[in-house]
Structures are given as structure tokens and as C-alpha cells.
């Protein structure tokens, strides 16, 4: 059940007063602070190289941002897309904006691989329970993405 079925709780998430990102002051698992977004990555992920860009200002929908804010956010999306692509060698990236659970604007960046278990559709993170990284895999992936991000034109 989505939290939007509880109007009072949903209102607090949407207006930011009970938004966990805003209360924390930074996105969970932030690995880089970009122009308009925090780039987050965690070892527990639905796919190797998965990353999430979280707006540094509270907004529910993309159109809640000013044009200038949205342009800056999309510059970060573009940079991250290129960096994740270069770092992972993915055959395709899926970029998704939902916010059904947490209505603080964020973009999921899902690398797609030949033979991945969701090959014929979108990735369903609820169907992934096993680790996607082994050994130092997560630290190495994070390092590759950060290095690729540094080489991207801003
Ligand atoms: Zn927020």
C-alpha cells in the first residue's frame, strides 16, 4: 500500500515537513554532491552499478522545479548517465522517476546487461534479494563511477 493512501502522512512527505531526505539534510548513501543533486549508491542494489540522483531541493514532481533548477538537475542526470554507462559497460541504461514511496524528486539509474534477469521488462528491485556485488565489487564500482564522473564535461 502506498503512503498516499494516508493523506496526512502523504501531505507531510510532499510538503517536506516529514520528508526523510529533508530532515536528514542529505540523501542516504551519498557518494558525490553535484550541481543540483546528490549521487547515491549502496552495496545493497538491484543491479551492479545502480545509482540514484536525489534533488538537493525538495520537489515532488520535476515540474515543481523552476526551469533553471530543472536544467541543472538534468545536467546532473546527463553527467551521471554517461559516467554509469562508461563505468559499467552496460548495454542500456534505464532512467526512472517514480516517487511513489518517497515523494522527494529522485532518478533511478539502472544499468542493463546482456542476460540480466529482467531482460524483457523493467527492473523490479523487490525481486532482488541476493547481493549483486562480491568481495570489493561495490567499492570498485563506486570508484569507477566517481572517476568517470570526474572526466565528464559539466
Ligand atoms: Zn524532501
mmCIF file of C-alpha atoms and ligand atoms in Angstrom:
data_model
loop_
_atom_site.group_PDB
_atom_site.id
_atom_site.type_symbol
_atom_site.label_atom_id
_atom_site.label_comp_id
_atom_site.label_asym_id
_atom_site.label_seq_id
_atom_site.Cartn_x
_atom_site.Cartn_y
_atom_site.Cartn_z
ATOM 1 C CA UNK A 1 0.000 0.000 0.000
ATOM 2 C CA UNK A 2 1.380 3.402 -0.922
ATOM 3 C CA UNK A 3 1.676 6.044 1.752
ATOM 4 C CA UNK A 4 -0.508 8.274 -0.401
ATOM 5 C CA UNK A 5 -3.458 6.324 0.983
ATOM 6 C CA UNK A 6 -2.800 8.122 4.280
ATOM 7 C CA UNK A 7 -3.499 11.762 3.317
ATOM 8 C CA UNK A 8 -1.922 13.328 6.429
ATOM 9 C CA UNK A 9 1.286 11.289 6.156
ATOM 10 C CA UNK A 10 1.447 11.864 2.406
ATOM 11 C CA UNK A 11 0.967 15.632 2.830
ATOM 12 C CA UNK A 12 3.901 15.766 5.263
ATOM 13 C CA UNK A 13 6.117 13.870 2.838
ATOM 14 C CA UNK A 14 5.083 16.083 -0.064
ATOM 15 C CA UNK A 15 5.428 19.432 1.704
ATOM 16 C CA UNK A 16 8.792 18.320 3.109
ATOM 17 C CA UNK A 17 7.863 18.608 6.792
ATOM 18 C CA UNK A 18 8.306 14.859 7.325
ATOM 19 C CA UNK A 19 10.456 14.117 4.276
ATOM 20 C CA UNK A 20 13.367 11.928 5.477
ATOM 21 C CA UNK A 21 15.748 13.404 2.887
ATOM 22 C CA UNK A 22 14.984 16.960 4.030
ATOM 23 C CA UNK A 23 15.094 16.057 7.713
ATOM 24 C CA UNK A 24 18.494 14.359 7.204
ATOM 25 C CA UNK A 25 19.723 17.248 5.044
ATOM 26 C CA UNK A 26 21.358 14.911 2.538
ATOM 27 C CA UNK A 27 20.421 11.799 0.595
ATOM 28 C CA UNK A 28 21.209 8.471 2.214
ATOM 29 C CA UNK A 29 24.352 6.808 0.801
ATOM 30 C CA UNK A 30 25.559 9.984 -0.957
ATOM 31 C CA UNK A 31 28.853 9.410 -2.772
ATOM 32 C CA UNK A 32 29.030 12.787 -4.555
ATOM 33 C CA UNK A 33 27.430 16.203 -4.271
ATOM 34 C CA UNK A 34 26.681 17.527 -7.715
ATOM 35 C CA UNK A 35 25.327 20.839 -9.015
ATOM 36 C CA UNK A 36 21.662 20.117 -8.198
ATOM 37 C CA UNK A 37 21.619 16.530 -6.969
ATOM 38 C CA UNK A 38 23.237 14.123 -4.588
ATOM 39 C CA UNK A 39 24.516 10.980 -6.234
ATOM 40 C CA UNK A 40 23.755 7.969 -4.066
ATOM 41 C CA UNK A 41 24.943 4.383 -4.306
ATOM 42 C CA UNK A 42 24.698 1.494 -1.887
ATOM 43 C CA UNK A 43 26.109 -2.004 -1.764
ATOM 44 C CA UNK A 44 22.590 -3.374 -1.477
ATOM 45 C CA UNK A 45 21.407 -2.711 -5.020
ATOM 46 C CA UNK A 46 19.126 -4.259 -7.635
ATOM 47 C CA UNK A 47 21.849 -4.310 -10.308
ATOM 48 C CA UNK A 48 25.620 -3.704 -10.346
ATOM 49 C CA UNK A 49 26.253 -0.011 -10.981
ATOM 50 C CA UNK A 50 22.800 1.076 -9.844
ATOM 51 C CA UNK A 51 22.812 4.708 -8.717
ATOM 52 C CA UNK A 52 20.224 7.252 -7.687
ATOM 53 C CA UNK A 53 20.242 11.007 -8.190
ATOM 54 C CA UNK A 54 18.345 12.886 -5.488
ATOM 55 C CA UNK A 55 17.402 16.541 -5.918
ATOM 56 C CA UNK A 56 19.159 18.844 -3.432
ATOM 57 C CA UNK A 57 15.970 20.886 -3.141
ATOM 58 C CA UNK A 58 12.678 19.404 -2.117
ATOM 59 C CA UNK A 59 10.332 18.872 -5.045
ATOM 60 C CA UNK A 60 7.744 16.206 -5.671
ATOM 61 C CA UNK A 61 7.427 16.439 -9.444
ATOM 62 C CA UNK A 62 10.029 17.525 -11.985
ATOM 63 C CA UNK A 63 7.775 20.447 -12.932
ATOM 64 C CA UNK A 64 7.871 21.700 -9.333
ATOM 65 C CA UNK A 65 11.418 22.853 -10.025
ATOM 66 C CA UNK A 66 12.000 26.185 -11.723
ATOM 67 C CA UNK A 67 13.266 25.895 -15.278
ATOM 68 C CA UNK A 68 16.773 26.813 -14.088
ATOM 69 C CA UNK A 69 16.628 24.191 -11.306
ATOM 70 C CA UNK A 70 15.323 21.552 -13.713
ATOM 71 C CA UNK A 71 18.062 22.347 -16.228
ATOM 72 C CA UNK A 72 20.703 21.966 -13.527
ATOM 73 C CA UNK A 73 19.136 18.702 -12.347
ATOM 74 C CA UNK A 74 19.087 17.338 -15.889
ATOM 75 C CA UNK A 75 22.729 18.312 -16.378
ATOM 76 C CA UNK A 76 23.477 16.087 -13.385
ATOM 77 C CA UNK A 77 21.311 13.306 -14.849
ATOM 78 C CA UNK A 78 23.165 13.554 -18.149
ATOM 79 C CA UNK A 79 26.603 13.505 -16.495
ATOM 80 C CA UNK A 80 25.660 10.562 -14.317
ATOM 81 C CA UNK A 81 24.149 8.652 -17.208
ATOM 82 C CA UNK A 82 27.380 8.986 -19.181
ATOM 83 C CA UNK A 83 29.524 8.081 -16.160
ATOM 84 C CA UNK A 84 27.490 4.993 -15.231
ATOM 85 C CA UNK A 85 27.476 3.877 -18.849
ATOM 86 C CA UNK A 86 31.255 4.231 -19.122
ATOM 87 C CA UNK A 87 31.935 2.659 -15.724
ATOM 88 C CA UNK A 88 29.667 -0.352 -16.130
ATOM 89 C CA UNK A 89 29.791 -1.173 -19.837
ATOM 90 C CA UNK A 90 26.020 -1.629 -19.676
ATOM 91 C CA UNK A 91 24.245 -2.308 -22.968
ATOM 92 C CA UNK A 92 21.475 0.132 -21.948
ATOM 93 C CA UNK A 93 20.541 2.418 -19.097
ATOM 94 C CA UNK A 94 17.005 2.702 -17.728
ATOM 95 C CA UNK A 95 16.304 6.048 -16.043
ATOM 96 C CA UNK A 96 13.183 6.078 -13.903
ATOM 97 C CA UNK A 97 11.375 8.730 -11.857
ATOM 98 C CA UNK A 98 8.672 7.382 -9.556
ATOM 99 C CA UNK A 99 8.417 8.812 -6.035
ATOM 100 C CA UNK A 100 5.504 6.591 -5.025
ATOM 101 C CA UNK A 101 7.268 5.635 -1.802
ATOM 102 C CA UNK A 102 9.331 8.760 -1.199
ATOM 103 C CA UNK A 103 7.971 11.859 -2.973
ATOM 104 C CA UNK A 104 11.262 13.762 -2.960
ATOM 105 C CA UNK A 105 12.405 14.036 -6.580
ATOM 106 C CA UNK A 106 14.938 11.355 -7.498
ATOM 107 C CA UNK A 107 16.003 9.492 -10.619
ATOM 108 C CA UNK A 108 16.920 5.818 -10.541
ATOM 109 C CA UNK A 109 19.769 4.888 -12.896
ATOM 110 C CA UNK A 110 19.596 1.183 -13.729
ATOM 111 C CA UNK A 111 22.371 -0.288 -15.894
ATOM 112 C CA UNK A 112 21.086 -3.147 -18.038
ATOM 113 C CA UNK A 113 23.215 -6.124 -19.010
ATOM 114 C CA UNK A 114 23.024 -8.902 -21.546
ATOM 115 C CA UNK A 115 21.177 -11.734 -19.855
ATOM 116 C CA UNK A 116 20.079 -9.773 -16.797
ATOM 117 C CA UNK A 117 17.110 -11.347 -15.109
ATOM 118 C CA UNK A 118 14.738 -8.541 -16.141
ATOM 119 C CA UNK A 119 15.807 -8.534 -19.784
ATOM 120 C CA UNK A 120 12.264 -8.383 -21.171
ATOM 121 C CA UNK A 121 10.985 -5.571 -18.938
ATOM 122 C CA UNK A 122 11.778 -3.009 -16.266
ATOM 123 C CA UNK A 123 13.847 -3.913 -13.216
ATOM 124 C CA UNK A 124 11.795 -4.827 -10.171
ATOM 125 C CA UNK A 125 14.056 -4.254 -7.128
ATOM 126 C CA UNK A 126 11.589 -6.101 -4.893
ATOM 127 C CA UNK A 127 12.529 -9.271 -6.773
ATOM 128 C CA UNK A 128 16.242 -8.928 -5.960
ATOM 129 C CA UNK A 129 17.233 -10.300 -2.575
ATOM 130 C CA UNK A 130 20.716 -11.661 -3.232
ATOM 131 C CA UNK A 131 23.824 -9.405 -3.231
ATOM 132 C CA UNK A 132 24.858 -8.112 -6.649
ATOM 133 C CA UNK A 133 28.435 -7.395 -5.556
ATOM 134 C CA UNK A 134 31.046 -9.792 -4.232
ATOM 135 C CA UNK A 135 34.332 -9.037 -2.491
ATOM 136 C CA UNK A 136 35.417 -5.468 -3.180
ATOM 137 C CA UNK A 137 32.975 -5.220 -6.079
ATOM 138 C CA UNK A 138 30.958 -2.374 -4.649
ATOM 139 C CA UNK A 139 33.976 -0.240 -3.697
ATOM 140 C CA UNK A 140 35.497 -0.823 -7.136
ATOM 141 C CA UNK A 141 32.263 0.082 -8.943
ATOM 142 C CA UNK A 142 31.829 3.236 -6.851
ATOM 143 C CA UNK A 143 35.420 4.216 -7.630
ATOM 144 C CA UNK A 144 34.927 3.636 -11.384
ATOM 145 C CA UNK A 145 31.728 5.708 -11.434
ATOM 146 C CA UNK A 146 33.313 8.576 -9.480
ATOM 147 C CA UNK A 147 36.353 8.519 -11.771
ATOM 148 C CA UNK A 148 34.124 8.542 -14.856
ATOM 149 C CA UNK A 149 32.055 11.362 -13.378
ATOM 150 C CA UNK A 150 35.184 13.481 -12.920
ATOM 151 C CA UNK A 151 36.051 13.064 -16.591
ATOM 152 C CA UNK A 152 32.573 14.106 -17.775
ATOM 153 C CA UNK A 153 32.125 17.643 -19.023
ATOM 154 C CA UNK A 154 29.930 19.664 -16.665
HETATM 155 ZN ZN1 LIG B 1 12.403 16.307 0.769
#
